[in-house]
Coordinates of C-alpha atoms in Angstrom, one line a residue:
X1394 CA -7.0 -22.3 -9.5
X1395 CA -6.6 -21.6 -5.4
X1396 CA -5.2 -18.6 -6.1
X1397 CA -7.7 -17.2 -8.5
X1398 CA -10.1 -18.4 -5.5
X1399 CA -8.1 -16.4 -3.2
X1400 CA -7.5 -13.4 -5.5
X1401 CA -11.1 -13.3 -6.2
X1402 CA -13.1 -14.2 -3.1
X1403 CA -11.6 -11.0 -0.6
X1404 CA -13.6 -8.8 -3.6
X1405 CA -16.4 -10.9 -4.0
X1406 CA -17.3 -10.7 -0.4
X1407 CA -16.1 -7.3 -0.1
X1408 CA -18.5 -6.3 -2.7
X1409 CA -21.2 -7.4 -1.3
X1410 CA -21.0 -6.3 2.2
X1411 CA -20.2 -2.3 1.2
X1412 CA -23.4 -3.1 -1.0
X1413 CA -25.4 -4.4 2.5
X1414 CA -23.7 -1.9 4.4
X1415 CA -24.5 1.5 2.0
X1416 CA -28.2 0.2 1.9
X1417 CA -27.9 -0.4 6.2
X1418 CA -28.6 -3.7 5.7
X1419 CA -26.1 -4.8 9.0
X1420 CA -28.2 -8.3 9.7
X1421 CA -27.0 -9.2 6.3
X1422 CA -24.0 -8.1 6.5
X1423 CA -23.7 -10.2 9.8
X1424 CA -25.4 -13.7 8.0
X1425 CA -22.5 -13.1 4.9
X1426 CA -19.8 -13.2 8.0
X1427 CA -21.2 -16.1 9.7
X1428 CA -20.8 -18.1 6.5
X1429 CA -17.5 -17.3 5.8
X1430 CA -14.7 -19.3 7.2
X1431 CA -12.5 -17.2 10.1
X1432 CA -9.5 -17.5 7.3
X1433 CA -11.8 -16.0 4.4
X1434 CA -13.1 -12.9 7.4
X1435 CA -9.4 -12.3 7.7
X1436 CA -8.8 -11.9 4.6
X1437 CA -11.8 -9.9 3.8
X1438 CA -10.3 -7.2 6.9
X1439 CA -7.2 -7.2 5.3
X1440 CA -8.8 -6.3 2.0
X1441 CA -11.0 -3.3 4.1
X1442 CA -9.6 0.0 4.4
X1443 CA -9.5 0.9 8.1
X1444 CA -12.5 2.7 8.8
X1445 CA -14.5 -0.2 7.2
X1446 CA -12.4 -2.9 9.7
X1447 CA -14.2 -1.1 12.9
X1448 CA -17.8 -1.3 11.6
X1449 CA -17.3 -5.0 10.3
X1450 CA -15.8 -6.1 13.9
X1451 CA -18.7 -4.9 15.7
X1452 CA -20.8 -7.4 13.5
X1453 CA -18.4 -10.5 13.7
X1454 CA -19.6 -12.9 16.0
X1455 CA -17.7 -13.2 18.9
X1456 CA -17.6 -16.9 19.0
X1457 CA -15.1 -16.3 15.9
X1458 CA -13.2 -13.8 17.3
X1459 CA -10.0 -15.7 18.4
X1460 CA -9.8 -17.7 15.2
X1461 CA -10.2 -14.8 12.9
X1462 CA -7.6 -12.6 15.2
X1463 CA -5.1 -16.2 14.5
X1464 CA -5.3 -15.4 10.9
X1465 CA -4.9 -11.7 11.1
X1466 CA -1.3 -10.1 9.6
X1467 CA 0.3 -8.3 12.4
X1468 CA -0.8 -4.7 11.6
X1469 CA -4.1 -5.3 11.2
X1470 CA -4.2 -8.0 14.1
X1471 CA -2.7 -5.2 16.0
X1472 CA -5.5 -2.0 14.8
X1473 CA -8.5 -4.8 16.0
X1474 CA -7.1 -5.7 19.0
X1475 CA -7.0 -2.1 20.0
X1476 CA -10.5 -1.9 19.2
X1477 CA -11.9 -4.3 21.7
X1478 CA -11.4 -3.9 25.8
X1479 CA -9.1 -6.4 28.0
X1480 CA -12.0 -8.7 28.4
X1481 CA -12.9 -9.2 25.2
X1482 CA -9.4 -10.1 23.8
X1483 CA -9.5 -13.0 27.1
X1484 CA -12.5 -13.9 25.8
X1485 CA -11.4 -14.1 22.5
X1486 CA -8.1 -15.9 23.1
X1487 CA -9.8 -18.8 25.6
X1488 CA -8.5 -22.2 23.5
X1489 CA -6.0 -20.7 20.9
X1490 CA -3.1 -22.6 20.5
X1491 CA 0.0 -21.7 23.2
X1492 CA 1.8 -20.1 19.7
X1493 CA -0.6 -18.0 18.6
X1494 CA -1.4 -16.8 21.9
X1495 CA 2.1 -15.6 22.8
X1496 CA 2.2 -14.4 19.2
X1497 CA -0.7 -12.3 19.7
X1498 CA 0.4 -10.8 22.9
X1499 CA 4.1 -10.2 22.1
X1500 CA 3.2 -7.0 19.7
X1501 CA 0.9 -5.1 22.5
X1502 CA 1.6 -2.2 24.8
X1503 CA 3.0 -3.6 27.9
X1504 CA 0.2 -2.0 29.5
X1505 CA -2.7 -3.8 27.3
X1506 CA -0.7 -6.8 27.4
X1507 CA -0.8 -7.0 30.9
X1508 CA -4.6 -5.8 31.3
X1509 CA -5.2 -8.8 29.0
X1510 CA -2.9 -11.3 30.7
X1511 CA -5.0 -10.8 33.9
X1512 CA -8.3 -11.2 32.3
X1513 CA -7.0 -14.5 31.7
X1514 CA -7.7 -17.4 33.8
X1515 CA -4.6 -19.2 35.5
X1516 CA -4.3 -22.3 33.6
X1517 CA -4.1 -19.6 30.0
X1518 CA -2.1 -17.3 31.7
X1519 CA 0.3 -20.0 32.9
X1520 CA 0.9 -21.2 29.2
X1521 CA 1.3 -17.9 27.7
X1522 CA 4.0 -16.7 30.3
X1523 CA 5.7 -19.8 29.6
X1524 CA 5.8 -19.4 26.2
X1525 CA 6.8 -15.7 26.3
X1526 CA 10.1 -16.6 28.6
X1527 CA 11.5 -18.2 25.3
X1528 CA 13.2 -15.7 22.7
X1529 CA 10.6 -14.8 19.7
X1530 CA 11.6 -16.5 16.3
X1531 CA 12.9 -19.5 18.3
X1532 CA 11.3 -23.6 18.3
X1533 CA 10.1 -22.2 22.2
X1534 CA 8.4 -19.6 20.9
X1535 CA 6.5 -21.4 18.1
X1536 CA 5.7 -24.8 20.1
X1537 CA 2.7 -26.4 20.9
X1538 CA 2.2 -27.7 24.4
X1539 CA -0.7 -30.1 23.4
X1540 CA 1.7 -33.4 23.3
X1541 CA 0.3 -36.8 24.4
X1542 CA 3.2 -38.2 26.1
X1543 CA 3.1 -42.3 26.9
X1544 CA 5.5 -44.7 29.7
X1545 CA 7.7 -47.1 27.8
X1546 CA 6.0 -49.8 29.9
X1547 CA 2.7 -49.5 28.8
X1548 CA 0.9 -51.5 26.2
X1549 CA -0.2 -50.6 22.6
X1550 CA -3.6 -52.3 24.4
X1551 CA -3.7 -49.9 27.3
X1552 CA -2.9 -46.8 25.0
X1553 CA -5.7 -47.5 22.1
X1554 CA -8.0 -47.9 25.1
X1555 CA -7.3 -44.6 26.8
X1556 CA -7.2 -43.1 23.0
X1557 CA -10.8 -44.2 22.8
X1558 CA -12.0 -42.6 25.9
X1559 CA -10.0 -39.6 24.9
X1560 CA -12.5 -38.9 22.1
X1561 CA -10.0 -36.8 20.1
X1562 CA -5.9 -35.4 19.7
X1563 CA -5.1 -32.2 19.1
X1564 CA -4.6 -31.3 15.3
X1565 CA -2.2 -32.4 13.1
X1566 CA -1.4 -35.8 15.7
X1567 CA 1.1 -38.2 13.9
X1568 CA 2.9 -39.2 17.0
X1569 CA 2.7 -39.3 20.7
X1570 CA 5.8 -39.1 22.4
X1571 CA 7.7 -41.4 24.9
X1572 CA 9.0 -40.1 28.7
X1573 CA 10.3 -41.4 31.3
X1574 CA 9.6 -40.7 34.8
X1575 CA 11.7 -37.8 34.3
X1576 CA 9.6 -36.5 31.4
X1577 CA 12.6 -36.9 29.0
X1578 CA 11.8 -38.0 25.9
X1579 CA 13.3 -41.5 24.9
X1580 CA 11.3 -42.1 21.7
X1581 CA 8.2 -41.7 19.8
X1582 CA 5.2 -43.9 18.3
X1583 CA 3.5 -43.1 14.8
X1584 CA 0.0 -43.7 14.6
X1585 CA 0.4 -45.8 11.8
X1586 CA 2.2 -48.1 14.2
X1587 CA -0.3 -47.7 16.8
X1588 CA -3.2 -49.4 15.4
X1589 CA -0.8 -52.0 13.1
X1590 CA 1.4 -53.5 16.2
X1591 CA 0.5 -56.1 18.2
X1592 CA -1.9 -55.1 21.2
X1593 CA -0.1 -57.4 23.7
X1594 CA 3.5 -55.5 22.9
X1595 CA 5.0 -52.5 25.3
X1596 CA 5.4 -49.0 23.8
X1597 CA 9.3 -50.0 24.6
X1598 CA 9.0 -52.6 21.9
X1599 CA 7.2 -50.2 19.3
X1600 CA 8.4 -47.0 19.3
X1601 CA 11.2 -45.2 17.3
X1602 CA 14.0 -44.4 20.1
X1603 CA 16.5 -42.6 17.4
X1604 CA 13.3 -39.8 16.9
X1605 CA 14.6 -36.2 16.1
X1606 CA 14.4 -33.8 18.6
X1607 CA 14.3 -29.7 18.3
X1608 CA 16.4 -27.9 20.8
X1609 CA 14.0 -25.2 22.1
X1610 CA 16.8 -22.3 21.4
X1611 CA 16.8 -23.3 17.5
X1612 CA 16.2 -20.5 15.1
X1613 CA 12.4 -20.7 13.2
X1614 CA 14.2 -20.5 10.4
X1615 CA 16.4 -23.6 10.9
X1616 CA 12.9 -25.5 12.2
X1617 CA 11.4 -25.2 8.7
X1618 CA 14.0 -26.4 7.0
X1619 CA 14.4 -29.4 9.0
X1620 CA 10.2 -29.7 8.1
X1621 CA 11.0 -29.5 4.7
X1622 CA 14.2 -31.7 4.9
X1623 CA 12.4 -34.5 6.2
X1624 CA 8.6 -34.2 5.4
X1625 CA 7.6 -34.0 9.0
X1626 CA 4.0 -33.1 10.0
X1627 CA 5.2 -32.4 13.7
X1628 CA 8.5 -32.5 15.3
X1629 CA 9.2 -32.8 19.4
X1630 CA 10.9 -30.2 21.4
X1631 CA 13.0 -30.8 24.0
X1632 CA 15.3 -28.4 26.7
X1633 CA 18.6 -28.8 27.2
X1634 CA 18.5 -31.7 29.3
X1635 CA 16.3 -33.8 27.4
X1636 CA 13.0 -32.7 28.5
X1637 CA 9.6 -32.8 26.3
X1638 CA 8.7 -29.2 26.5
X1639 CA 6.0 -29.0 23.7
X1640 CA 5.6 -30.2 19.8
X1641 CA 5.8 -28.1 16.4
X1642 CA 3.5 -28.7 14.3
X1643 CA 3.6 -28.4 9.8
X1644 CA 1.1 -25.6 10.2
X1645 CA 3.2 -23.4 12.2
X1646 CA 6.5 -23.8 9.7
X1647 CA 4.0 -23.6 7.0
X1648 CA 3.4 -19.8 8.1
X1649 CA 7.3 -19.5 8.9
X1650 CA 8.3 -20.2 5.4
X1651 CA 5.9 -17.9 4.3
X1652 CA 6.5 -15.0 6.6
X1653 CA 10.1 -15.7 5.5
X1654 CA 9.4 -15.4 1.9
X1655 CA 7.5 -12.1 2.3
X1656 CA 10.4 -10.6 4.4
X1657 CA 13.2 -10.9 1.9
X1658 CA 10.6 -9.8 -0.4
X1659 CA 9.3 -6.7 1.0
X1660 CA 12.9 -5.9 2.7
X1661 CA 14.3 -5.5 -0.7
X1662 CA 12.0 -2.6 -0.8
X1663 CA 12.3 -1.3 2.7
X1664 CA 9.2 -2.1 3.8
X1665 CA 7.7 -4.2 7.0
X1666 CA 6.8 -7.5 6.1
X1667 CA 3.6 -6.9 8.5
X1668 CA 2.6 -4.1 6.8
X1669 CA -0.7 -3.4 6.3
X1670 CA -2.1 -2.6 2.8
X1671 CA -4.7 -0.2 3.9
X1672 CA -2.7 1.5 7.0
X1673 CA -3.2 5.3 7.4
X1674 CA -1.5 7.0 5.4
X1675 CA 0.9 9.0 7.7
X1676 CA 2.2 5.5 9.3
X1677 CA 3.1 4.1 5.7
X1678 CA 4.9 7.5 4.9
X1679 CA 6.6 7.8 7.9
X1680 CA 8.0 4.0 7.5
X1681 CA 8.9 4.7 3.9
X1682 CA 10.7 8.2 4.3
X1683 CA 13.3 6.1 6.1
X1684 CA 14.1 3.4 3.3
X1685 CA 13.9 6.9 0.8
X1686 CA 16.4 8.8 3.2
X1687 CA 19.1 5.9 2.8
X1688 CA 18.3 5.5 -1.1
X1689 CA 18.5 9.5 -1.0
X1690 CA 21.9 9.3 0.7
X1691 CA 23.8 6.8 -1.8
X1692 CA 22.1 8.9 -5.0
X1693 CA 24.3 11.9 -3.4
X1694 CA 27.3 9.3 -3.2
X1695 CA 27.0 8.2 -6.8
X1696 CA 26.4 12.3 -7.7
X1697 CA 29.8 13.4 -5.5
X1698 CA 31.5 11.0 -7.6
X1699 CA 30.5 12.8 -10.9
X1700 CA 31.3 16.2 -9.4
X1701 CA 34.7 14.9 -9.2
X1702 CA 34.8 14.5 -12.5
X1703 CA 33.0 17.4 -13.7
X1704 CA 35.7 19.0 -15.7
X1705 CA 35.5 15.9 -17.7
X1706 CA 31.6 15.8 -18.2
X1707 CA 32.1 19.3 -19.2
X1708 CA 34.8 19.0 -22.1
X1709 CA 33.4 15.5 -23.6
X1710 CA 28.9 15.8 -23.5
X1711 CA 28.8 12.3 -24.1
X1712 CA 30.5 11.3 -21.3
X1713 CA 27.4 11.9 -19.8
X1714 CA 25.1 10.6 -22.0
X1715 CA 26.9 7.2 -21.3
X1716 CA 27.9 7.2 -17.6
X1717 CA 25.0 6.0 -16.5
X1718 CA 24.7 2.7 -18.4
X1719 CA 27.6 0.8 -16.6
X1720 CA 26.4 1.4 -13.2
X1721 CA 23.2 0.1 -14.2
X1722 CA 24.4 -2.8 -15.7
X1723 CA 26.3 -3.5 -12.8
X1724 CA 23.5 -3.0 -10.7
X1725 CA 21.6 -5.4 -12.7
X1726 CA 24.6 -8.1 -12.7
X1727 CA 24.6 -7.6 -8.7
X1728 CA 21.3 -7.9 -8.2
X1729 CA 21.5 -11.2 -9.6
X1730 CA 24.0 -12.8 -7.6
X1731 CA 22.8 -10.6 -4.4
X1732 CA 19.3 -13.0 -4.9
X1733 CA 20.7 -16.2 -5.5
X1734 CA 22.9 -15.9 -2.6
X1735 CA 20.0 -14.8 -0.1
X1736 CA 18.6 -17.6 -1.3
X1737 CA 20.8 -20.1 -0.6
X1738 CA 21.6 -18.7 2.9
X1739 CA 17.9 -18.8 3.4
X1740 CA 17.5 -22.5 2.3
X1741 CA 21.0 -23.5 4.0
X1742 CA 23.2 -24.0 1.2
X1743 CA 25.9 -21.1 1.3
X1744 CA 28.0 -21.8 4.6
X1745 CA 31.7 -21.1 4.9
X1746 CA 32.8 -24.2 3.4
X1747 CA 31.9 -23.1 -0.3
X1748 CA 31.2 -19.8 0.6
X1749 CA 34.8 -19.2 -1.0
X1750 CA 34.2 -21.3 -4.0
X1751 CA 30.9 -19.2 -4.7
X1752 CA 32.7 -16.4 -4.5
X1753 CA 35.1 -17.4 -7.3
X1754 CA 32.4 -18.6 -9.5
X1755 CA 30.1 -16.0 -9.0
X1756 CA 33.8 -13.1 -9.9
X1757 CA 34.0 -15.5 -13.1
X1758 CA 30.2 -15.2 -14.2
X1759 CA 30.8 -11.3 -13.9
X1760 CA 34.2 -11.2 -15.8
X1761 CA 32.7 -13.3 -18.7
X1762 CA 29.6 -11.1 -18.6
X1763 CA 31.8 -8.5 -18.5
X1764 CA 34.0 -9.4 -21.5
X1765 CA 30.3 -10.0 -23.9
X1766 CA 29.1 -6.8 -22.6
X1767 CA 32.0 -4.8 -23.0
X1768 CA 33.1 -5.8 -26.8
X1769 CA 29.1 -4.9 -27.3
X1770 CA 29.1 -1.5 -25.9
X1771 CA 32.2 -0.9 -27.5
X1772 CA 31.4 -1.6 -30.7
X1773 CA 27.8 0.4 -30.2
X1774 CA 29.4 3.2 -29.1
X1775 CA 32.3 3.3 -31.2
X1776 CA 30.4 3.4 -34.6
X1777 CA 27.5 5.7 -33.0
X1778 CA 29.9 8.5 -31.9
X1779 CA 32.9 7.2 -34.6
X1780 CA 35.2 7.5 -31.7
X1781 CA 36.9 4.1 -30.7
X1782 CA 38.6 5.6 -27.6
X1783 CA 35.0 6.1 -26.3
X1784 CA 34.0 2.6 -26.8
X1785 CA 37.0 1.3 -25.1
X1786 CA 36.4 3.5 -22.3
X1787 CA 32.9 2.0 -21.7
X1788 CA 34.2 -1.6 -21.8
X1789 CA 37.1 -1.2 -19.6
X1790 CA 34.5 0.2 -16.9
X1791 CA 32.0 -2.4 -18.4
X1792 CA 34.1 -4.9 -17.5
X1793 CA 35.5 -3.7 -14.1
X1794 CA 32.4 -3.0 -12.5
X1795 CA 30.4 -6.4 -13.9
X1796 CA 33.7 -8.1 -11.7
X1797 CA 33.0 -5.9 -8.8
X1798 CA 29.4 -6.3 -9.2
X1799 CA 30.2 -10.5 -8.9
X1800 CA 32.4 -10.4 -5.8
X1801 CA 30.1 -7.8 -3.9
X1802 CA 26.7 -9.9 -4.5
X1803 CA 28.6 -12.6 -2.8
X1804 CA 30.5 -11.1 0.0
X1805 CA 28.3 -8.1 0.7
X1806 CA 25.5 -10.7 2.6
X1807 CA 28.1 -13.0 3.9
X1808 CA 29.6 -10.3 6.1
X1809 CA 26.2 -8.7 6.8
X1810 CA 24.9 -12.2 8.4
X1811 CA 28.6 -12.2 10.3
X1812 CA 27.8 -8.6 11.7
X1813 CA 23.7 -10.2 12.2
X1814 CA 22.6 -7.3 10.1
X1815 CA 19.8 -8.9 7.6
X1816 CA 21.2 -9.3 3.6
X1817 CA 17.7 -9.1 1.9
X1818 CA 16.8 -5.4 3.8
X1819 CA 20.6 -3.6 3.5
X1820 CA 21.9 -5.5 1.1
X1821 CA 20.4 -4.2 -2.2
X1822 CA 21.3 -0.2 -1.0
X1823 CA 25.3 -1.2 0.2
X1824 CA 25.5 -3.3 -3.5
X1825 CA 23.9 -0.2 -5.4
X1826 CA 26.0 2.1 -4.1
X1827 CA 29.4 0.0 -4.8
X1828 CA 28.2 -0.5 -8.5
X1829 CA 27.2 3.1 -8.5
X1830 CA 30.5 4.3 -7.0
X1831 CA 32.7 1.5 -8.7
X1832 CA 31.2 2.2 -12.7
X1833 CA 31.6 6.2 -11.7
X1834 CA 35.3 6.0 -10.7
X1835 CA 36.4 3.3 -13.6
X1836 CA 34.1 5.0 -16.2
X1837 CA 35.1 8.6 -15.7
X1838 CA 38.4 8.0 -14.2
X1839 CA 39.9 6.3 -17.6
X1840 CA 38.2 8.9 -19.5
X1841 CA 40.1 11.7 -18.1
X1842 CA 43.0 9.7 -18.5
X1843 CA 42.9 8.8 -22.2
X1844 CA 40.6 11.1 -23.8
X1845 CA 41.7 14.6 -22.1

């Protein structure tokens, strides 16, 4: 049901403000946009083509403009920001959470980014540079600073009191931490355990002191796992030597696991996980030409392969009817494996301790594959061209390349994470062309040999 609502809504809205804004009526326009949550405006720019984005900016009401910029994919985050002068972004950025800040800033010109940085007051300035200094897709880069830290030697009393006076925590508060006079974080309180324990009893007495911290150098991608590993709603981040620097929070990993999930599935493509739906249309072409140059190149690998072969092709006709089925089966068998495997090294499972044992499964799926396949396509093809030596020709490749395919769907990301080349965007092109190259050679290679 929430995604029809989400589906729908973009085009709902988007409906009606081209309506209000073919018949000029811009004060309506303005009302719809007031009543729309800053997610729902963000998704109704991302659903605009570009020319549209600049005209509905103009009537967002500034009040929403750091909210709606929070929720903005980066390309379009990017085409609005441009849009607006040093400032305005200041402006618009005043409360945002330390993350989203430095997120923000991260993919301007140095120029604008520096314009915008002194625009800033010094206590937001101070914050962002801070949380610039730590490597992007890192626990420093994604932290919150908003922790409530407590002394051990305080009571539960003492701390609902000033909790009262407080007023109110920042979002998604499930624990406050515990430092000494070092700030070093020695433990943590829930809530829960807050309100529950007895009021007379220290913070020393109440709090969890075996709490799990984040090293600030630990990769986003290990952060959300943890999340999901142990159901946190926030997690505390610490430096080397102990140190609370800041909190995560389940909001933050909740985007991670996302942006994750659209990487692998847009680098299988070749495309930018950022990219923008609606981007001009020379930007798009110019990113794809690259991902179709590389797909180009391996095509011409596959077709130097045949070349070497063409005697063959040109003796025997349907040779070339059937060369192209076992690379594609292979390619198909490899894909498979290739998934799974990104897969697991995404979630963690696939390390070298079974990364061996994965291997030889994953070779065995492929020769038994490749054995029902093979007696298949033999049989097919030997009673549609009544030549057995054809059909046996086709399995022996069959089989040889659904192996090949196995092994490389394994190994192929393993040694691309080793080299810190990324599976999910190279992968897919170096497996296609080893199945491609692979079927070729074992196809038309035993065909010269036995039929000519």
């Amino acid at each position: 049901m929430s995604e029809i609502y989400e589906q729908d809504l973009p085009q709902q809205k988007l409906k009606q403000v081209r309506d209000a804004l073919d018949s000029g009526m811009f004060i309506h326009v303005r009302r719809i946009l007031q009543s729309m949550e800053p997610s729902d405006v963000a998704l109704l720019f991302e659903s605009t083509p570009t020319k549209g984005r600049t005209v509905l900016w103009q009537l967002v009401d500034p009040d929403q403009h750091g909210e709606i910029l929070e929720e903005l994919s980066e390309d379009v985050k990017d085409s609005i920001i441009r849009l607006m002068d040093p400032e305005l972004v200041a402006a618009a950025t005043e409360g945002m959470d330390t993350d989203d800040l430095a997120n923000l800033l991260r993919g301007l010109p140095d120029s604008v980014y520096q314009e915008i940085l002194a625009q800033m007051d010094a206590q937001d300035r101070h914050r962002v540079e801070a949380a610039l200094s730590f490597p992007e897709e890192t626990a420093g880069a994604i932290m919150n600073t908003d922790t409530v830290s407590l002394r051990p030697d305080v009571t539960v009393d003492v701390i609902l009191r000033y909790l009262r006076l407080k007023g109110e925590l920042p979002e998604a508060t499930d624990h406050l931490y515990v430092v000494n006079k070092r700030d070093e974080l020695i433990g943590q309180v829930a809530l829960a355990t807050l309100v529950t324990a007895n009021p007379s009893a220290t913070i020393e007495e109440v709090m969890d002191k075996d709490a799990e911290k984040i090293p600030v150098e630990m990769d986003e991608t290990e952060v959300a796992q943890m999340f999901e590993r142990y159901n946190w709603v926030s997690a505390p981040v610490v430096d080397d030597s102990g140190i609370l620097l800041g909190r995560i929070t389940i909001d933050d990993v909740v985007d991670i696991i996302r942006e994750d999930a659209e990487h692998s599935m847009m680098s299988m493509a070749g495309l930018d996980d950022e990219e923008d739906t609606f981007a001009p249309v020379l930007k798009s072409t110019k990113r794809r030409t690259v991902w179709l140059g590389i797909n180009l190149l391996t095509a011409l690998m596959a077709a130097f392969v045949s070349n070497l072969f063409e005697d063959t092709l040109a003796q025997m006709a349907t040779l070339a009817v059937l060369m192209t089925i076992v690379p594609s089966m292979g390619g198909i068998a490899g894909s498979q494996t290739l998934t799974l495997v990104i897969r697991g090294m995404a979630l963690g499972h696939i390390g070298e301790s079974n990364s061996r044992w994965l291997l030889g499964k994953e070779a065995l799926i492929g020769l038994l594959n490749g054995l029902i396949w093979a007696l298949l396509i033999a049989a097919v093809v030997a009673v549609w061209k009544q030549d057995i030596r054809v059909g046996a020709v086709i399995a022996f490749a069959m089989l040889v390349n659904m192996v090949c395919a196995g092994a490389s769907g394994v190994l192929i990301p393993l040694l691309m994470k080793r080299l810190n080349i990324d599976p999910a965007l190279a992968g897919g092109v170096v497996l296609t062309t080893i199945t491609d190259v692979v079927g070729l050679f074992a196809f038309l290679g035993v065909a010269t040999w036995l039929l000519l």
